[in-house]
mmCIF file of C-alpha atoms and ligand atoms in Angstrom:
data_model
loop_
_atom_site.group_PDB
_atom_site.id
_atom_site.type_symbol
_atom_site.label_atom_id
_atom_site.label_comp_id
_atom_site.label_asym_id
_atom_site.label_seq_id
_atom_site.Cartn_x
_atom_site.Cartn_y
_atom_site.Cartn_z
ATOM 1 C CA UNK A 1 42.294 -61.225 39.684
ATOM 2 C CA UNK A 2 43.215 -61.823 43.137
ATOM 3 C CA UNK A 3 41.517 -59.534 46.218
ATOM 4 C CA UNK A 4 43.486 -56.828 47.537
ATOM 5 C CA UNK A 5 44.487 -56.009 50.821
ATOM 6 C CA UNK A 6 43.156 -54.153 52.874
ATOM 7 C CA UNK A 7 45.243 -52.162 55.715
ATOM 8 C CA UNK A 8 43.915 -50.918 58.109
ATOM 9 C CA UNK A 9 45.840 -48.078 60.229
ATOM 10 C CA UNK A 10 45.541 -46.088 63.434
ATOM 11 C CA UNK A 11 47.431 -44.144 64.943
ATOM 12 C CA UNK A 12 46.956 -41.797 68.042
ATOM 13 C CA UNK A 13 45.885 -37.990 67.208
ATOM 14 C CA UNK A 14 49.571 -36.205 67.257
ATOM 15 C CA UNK A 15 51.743 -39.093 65.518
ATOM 16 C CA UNK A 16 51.966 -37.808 62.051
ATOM 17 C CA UNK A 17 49.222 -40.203 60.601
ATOM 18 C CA UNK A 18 48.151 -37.371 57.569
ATOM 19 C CA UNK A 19 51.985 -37.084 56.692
ATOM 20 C CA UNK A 20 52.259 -40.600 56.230
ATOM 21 C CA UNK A 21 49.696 -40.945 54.488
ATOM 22 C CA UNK A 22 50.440 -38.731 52.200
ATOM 23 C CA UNK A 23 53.822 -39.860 51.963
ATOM 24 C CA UNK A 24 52.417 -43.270 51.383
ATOM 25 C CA UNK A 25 50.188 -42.078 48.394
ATOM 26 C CA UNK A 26 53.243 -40.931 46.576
ATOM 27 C CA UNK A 27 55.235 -44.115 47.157
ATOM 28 C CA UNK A 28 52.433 -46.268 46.349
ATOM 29 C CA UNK A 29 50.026 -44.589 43.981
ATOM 30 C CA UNK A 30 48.151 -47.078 43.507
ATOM 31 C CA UNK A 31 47.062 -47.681 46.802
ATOM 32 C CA UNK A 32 43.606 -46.664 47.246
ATOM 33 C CA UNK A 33 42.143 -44.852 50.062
ATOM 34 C CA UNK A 34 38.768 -45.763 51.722
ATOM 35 C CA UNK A 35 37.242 -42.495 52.696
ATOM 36 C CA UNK A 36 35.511 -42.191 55.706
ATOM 37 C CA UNK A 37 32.646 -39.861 56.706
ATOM 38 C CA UNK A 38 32.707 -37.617 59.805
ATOM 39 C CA UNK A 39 30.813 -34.809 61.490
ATOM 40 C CA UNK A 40 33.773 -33.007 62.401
ATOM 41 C CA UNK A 41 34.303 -29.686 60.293
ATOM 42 C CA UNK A 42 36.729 -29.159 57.937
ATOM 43 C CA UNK A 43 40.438 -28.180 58.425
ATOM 44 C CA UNK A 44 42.585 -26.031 56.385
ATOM 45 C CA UNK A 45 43.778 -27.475 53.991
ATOM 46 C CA UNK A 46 41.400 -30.373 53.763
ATOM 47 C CA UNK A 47 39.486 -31.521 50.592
ATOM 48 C CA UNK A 48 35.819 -32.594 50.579
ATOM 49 C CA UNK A 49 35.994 -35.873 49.097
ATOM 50 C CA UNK A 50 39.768 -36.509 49.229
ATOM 51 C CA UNK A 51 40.378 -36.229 53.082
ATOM 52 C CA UNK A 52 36.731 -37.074 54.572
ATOM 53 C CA UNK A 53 33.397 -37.002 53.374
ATOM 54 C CA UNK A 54 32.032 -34.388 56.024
ATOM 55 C CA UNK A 55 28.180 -34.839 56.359
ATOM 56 C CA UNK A 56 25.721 -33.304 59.308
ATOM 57 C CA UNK A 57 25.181 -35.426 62.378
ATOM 58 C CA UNK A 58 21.740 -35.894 60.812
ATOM 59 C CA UNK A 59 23.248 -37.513 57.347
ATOM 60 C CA UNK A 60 25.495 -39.656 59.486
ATOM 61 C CA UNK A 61 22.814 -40.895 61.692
ATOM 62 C CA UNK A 62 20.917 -41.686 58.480
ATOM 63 C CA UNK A 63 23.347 -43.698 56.944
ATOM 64 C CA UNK A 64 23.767 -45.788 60.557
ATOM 65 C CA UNK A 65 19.897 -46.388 59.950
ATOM 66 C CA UNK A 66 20.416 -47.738 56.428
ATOM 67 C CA UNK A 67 23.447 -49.993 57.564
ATOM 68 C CA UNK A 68 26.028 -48.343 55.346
ATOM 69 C CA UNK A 69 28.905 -48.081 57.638
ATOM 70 C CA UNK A 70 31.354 -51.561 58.178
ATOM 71 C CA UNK A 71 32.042 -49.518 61.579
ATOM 72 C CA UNK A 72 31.383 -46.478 63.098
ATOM 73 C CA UNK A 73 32.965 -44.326 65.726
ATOM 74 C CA UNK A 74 32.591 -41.201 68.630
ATOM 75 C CA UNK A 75 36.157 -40.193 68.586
ATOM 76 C CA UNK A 76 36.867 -36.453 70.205
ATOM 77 C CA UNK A 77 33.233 -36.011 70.433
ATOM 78 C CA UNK A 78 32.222 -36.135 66.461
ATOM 79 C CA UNK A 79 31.220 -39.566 64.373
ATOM 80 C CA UNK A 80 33.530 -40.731 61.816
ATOM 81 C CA UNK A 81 32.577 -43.942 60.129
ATOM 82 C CA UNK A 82 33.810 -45.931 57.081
ATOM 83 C CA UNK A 83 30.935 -47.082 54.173
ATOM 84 C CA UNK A 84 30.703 -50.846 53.359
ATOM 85 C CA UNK A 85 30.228 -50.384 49.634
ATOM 86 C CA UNK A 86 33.021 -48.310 48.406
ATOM 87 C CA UNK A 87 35.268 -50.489 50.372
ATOM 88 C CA UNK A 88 34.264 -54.003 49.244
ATOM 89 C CA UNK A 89 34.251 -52.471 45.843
ATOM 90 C CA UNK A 90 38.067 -51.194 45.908
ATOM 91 C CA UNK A 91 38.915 -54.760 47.515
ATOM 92 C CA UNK A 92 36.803 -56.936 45.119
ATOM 93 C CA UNK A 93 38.309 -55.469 42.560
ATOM 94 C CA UNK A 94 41.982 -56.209 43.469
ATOM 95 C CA UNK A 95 43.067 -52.967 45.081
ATOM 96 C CA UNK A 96 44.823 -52.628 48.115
ATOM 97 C CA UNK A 97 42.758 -50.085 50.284
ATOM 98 C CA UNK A 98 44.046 -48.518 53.626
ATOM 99 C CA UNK A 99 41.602 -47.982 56.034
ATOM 100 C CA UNK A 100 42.058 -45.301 58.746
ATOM 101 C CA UNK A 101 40.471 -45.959 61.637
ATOM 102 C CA UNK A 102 40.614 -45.102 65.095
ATOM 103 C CA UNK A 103 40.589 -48.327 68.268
ATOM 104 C CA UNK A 104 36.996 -48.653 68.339
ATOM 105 C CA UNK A 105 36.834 -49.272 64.869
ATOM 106 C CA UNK A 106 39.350 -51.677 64.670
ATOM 107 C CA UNK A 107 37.502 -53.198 68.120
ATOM 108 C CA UNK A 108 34.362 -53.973 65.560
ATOM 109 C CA UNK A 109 36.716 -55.270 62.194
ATOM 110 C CA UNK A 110 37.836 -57.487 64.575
ATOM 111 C CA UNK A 111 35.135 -59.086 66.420
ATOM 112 C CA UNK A 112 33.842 -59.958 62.907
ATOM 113 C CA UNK A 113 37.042 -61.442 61.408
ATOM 114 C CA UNK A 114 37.336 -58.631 58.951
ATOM 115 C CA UNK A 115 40.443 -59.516 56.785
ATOM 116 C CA UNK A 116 42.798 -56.958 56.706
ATOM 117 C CA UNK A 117 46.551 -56.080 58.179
ATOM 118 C CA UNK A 118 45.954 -54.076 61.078
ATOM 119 C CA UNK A 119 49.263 -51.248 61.847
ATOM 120 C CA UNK A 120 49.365 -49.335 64.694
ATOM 121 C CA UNK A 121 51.253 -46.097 64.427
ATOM 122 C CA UNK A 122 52.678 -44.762 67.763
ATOM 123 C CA UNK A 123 54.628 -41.482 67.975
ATOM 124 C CA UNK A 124 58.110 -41.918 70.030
ATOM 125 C CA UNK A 125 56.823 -40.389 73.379
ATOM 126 C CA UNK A 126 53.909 -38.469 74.870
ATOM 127 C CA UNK A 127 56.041 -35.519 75.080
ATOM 128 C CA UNK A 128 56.453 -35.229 71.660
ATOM 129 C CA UNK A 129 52.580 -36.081 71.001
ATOM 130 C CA UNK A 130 51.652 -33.531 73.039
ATOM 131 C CA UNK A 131 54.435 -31.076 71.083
ATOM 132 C CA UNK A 132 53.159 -32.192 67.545
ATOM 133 C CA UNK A 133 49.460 -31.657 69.006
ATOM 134 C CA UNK A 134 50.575 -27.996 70.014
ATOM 135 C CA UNK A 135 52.481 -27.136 67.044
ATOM 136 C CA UNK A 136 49.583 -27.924 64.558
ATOM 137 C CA UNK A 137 48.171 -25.162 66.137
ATOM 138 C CA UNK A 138 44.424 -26.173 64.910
ATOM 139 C CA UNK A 139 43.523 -27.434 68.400
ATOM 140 C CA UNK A 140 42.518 -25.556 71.494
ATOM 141 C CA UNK A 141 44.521 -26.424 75.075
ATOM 142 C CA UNK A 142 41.400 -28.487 75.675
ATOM 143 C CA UNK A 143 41.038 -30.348 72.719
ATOM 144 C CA UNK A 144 44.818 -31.221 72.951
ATOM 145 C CA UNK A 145 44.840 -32.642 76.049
ATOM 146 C CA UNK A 146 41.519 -34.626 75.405
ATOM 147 C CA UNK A 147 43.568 -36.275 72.542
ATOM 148 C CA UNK A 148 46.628 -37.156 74.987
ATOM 149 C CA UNK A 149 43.883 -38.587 77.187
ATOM 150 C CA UNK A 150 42.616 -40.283 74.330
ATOM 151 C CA UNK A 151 45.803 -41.284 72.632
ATOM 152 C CA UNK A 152 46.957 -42.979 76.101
ATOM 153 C CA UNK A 153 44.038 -45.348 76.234
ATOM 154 C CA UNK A 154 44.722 -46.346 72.438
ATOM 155 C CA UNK A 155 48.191 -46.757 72.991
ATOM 156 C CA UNK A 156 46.972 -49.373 75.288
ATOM 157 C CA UNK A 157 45.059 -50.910 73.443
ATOM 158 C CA UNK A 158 48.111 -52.003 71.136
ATOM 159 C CA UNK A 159 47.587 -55.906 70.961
ATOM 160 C CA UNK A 160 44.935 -55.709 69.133
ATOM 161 C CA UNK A 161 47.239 -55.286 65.944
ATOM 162 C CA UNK A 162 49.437 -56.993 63.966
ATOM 163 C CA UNK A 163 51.792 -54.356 63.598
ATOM 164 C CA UNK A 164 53.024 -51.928 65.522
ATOM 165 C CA UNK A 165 55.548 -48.704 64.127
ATOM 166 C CA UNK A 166 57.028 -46.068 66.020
ATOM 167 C CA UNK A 167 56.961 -42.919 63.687
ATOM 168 C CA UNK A 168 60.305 -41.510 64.562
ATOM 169 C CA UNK A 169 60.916 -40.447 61.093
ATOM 170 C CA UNK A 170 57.912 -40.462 58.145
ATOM 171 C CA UNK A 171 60.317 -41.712 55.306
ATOM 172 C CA UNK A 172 61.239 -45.110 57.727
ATOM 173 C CA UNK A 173 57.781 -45.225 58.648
ATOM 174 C CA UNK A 174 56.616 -45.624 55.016
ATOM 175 C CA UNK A 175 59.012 -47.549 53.726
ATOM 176 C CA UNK A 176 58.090 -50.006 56.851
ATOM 177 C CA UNK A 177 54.464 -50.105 56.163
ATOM 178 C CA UNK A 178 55.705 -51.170 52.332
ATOM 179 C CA UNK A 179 57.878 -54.168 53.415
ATOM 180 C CA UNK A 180 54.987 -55.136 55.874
ATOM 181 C CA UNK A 181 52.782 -55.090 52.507
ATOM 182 C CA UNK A 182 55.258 -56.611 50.465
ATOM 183 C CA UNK A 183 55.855 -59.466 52.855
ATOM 184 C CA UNK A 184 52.128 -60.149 53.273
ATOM 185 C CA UNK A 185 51.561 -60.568 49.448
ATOM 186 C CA UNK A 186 53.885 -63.428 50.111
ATOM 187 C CA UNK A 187 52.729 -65.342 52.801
ATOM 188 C CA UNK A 188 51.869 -69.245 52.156
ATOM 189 C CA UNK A 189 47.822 -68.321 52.773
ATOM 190 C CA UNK A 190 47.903 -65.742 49.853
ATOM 191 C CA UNK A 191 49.476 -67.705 47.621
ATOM 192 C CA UNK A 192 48.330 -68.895 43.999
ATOM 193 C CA UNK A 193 49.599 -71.306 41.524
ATOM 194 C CA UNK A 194 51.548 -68.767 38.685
ATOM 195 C CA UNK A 195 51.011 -72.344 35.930
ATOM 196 C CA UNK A 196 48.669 -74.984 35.226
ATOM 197 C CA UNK A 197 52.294 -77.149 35.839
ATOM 198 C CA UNK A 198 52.891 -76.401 39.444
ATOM 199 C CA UNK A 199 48.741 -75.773 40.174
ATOM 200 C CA UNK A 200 49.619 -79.072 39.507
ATOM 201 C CA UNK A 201 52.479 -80.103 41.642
ATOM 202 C CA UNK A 202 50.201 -78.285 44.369
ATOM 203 C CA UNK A 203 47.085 -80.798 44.284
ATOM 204 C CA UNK A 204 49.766 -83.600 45.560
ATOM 205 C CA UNK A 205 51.231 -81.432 47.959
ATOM 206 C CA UNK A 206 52.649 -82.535 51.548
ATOM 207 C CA UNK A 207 52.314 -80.896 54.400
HETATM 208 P P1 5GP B 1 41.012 -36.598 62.667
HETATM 209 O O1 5GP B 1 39.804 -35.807 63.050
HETATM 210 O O2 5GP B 1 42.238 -36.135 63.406
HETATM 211 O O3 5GP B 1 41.204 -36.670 61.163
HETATM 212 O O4 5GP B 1 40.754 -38.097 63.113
HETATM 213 C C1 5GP B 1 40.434 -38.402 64.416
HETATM 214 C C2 5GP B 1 40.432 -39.896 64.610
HETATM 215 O O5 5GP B 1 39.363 -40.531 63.886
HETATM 216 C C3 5GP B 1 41.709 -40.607 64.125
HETATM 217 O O6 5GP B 1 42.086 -41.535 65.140
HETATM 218 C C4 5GP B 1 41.269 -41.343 62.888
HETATM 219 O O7 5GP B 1 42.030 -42.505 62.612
HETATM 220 C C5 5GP B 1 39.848 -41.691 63.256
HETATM 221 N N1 5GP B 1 39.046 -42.022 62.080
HETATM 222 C C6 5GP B 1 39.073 -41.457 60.853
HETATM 223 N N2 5GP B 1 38.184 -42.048 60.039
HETATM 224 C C7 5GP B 1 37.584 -43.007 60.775
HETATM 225 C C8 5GP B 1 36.574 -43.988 60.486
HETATM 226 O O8 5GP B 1 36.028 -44.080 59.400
HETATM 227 N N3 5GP B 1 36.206 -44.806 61.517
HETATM 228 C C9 5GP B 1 36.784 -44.753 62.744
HETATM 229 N N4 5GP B 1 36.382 -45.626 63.652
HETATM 230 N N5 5GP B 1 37.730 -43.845 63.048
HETATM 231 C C10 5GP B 1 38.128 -42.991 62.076
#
């Protein structure tokens, strides 16, 4: 059994990351999700378990002792970080695993070469951010416009991906982030022999 992929996503607070995602787990329900851990507290409608693992600043600053996370992040003042084990598991055993994570965290995947297909989610304009940010309703004037402060220097930060997807609409969004999947399963690097006969052909191959 092959690896699976891991993909990792961002996407500034206020561009409709949690609806895609869930859209995405009914599309593709076999897609696994890596969940992270955070300090933050919980939101309505949130699951323990299912949307974060949410553990005291203490636990979190335990498990950075004991080298569990593959990255961790300060984003709007609370830790989130993603665990190493679960992770490799999901991967080693050949299921493709989307990682949410905010820049930083993609800053450290990167610097070690972590394997993965990084999307960038964008939302069409600040204005509309800043709307979506308001109408969630969860968020005080404060804590919105520390996200849009926030969100700008991410937006920045964009070539650092390989992909990049304006969410103007969560069904085009989704089905985007499946043909960017579906093309990367593809690719010559991924590719293994389907028959002894053309594992073959492949040993005398030309470049
Ligand atoms: P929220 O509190 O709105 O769910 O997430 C806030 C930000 O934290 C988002 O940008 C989200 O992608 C990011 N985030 C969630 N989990 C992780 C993680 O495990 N590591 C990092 N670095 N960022 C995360």
């Amino acid at each position: 059994m092959g690896k699976g992929f891991a993909i990792i996503l961002s996407a500034p607070s206020g561009t409709g990351k949690t609806t895609t995602c869930n859209l995405l787990r009914e599309k593709l329900p076999d897609l696994k999700f890596a969940i992270s851990h955070t300090t933050r507290t919980i939101r309505n409608g949130e699951k323990e378990g299912v949307d974060y693992f949410f553990i005291t600043q203490k636990e979190f600053e335990d498990k950075i002792k004991n080298n569990d996370f593959l990255e961790w992040a300060c984003v709007h003042n609370f830790y989130y970080g993603t665990s190493i084990q679960p992770a490799n598991t999901l991967l080693k055993n050949g299921c493709d695993t989307l990682l949410e994570l905010d820049v930083q965290g993609v800053e450290t995947l990167r610097k070690t070469q972590y394997q993965g297909i990084y999307i960038l989610l964008l939302p069409p304009s600040i204005e509309e951010m800043k709307a979506r940010l308001t109408k969630r309703g969860t968020n005080s004037e404060e804590s919105i416009l520390r996200r849009i402060e926030t969100g700008k220097r991410e937006i920045k930060k964009y070539k650092m991906y390989d992909y990049v997807i304006t969410n103007h609409e969560v069904e085009n969004t989704v089905d985007t982030i499946l043909s960017i999947l579906q093309a990367e399963k593809v690719k010559v690097s991924h590719y293994s022999p389907p028959s002894p006969d053309i594992e073959e052909l492949l040993k005398d191959g030309v470049d």
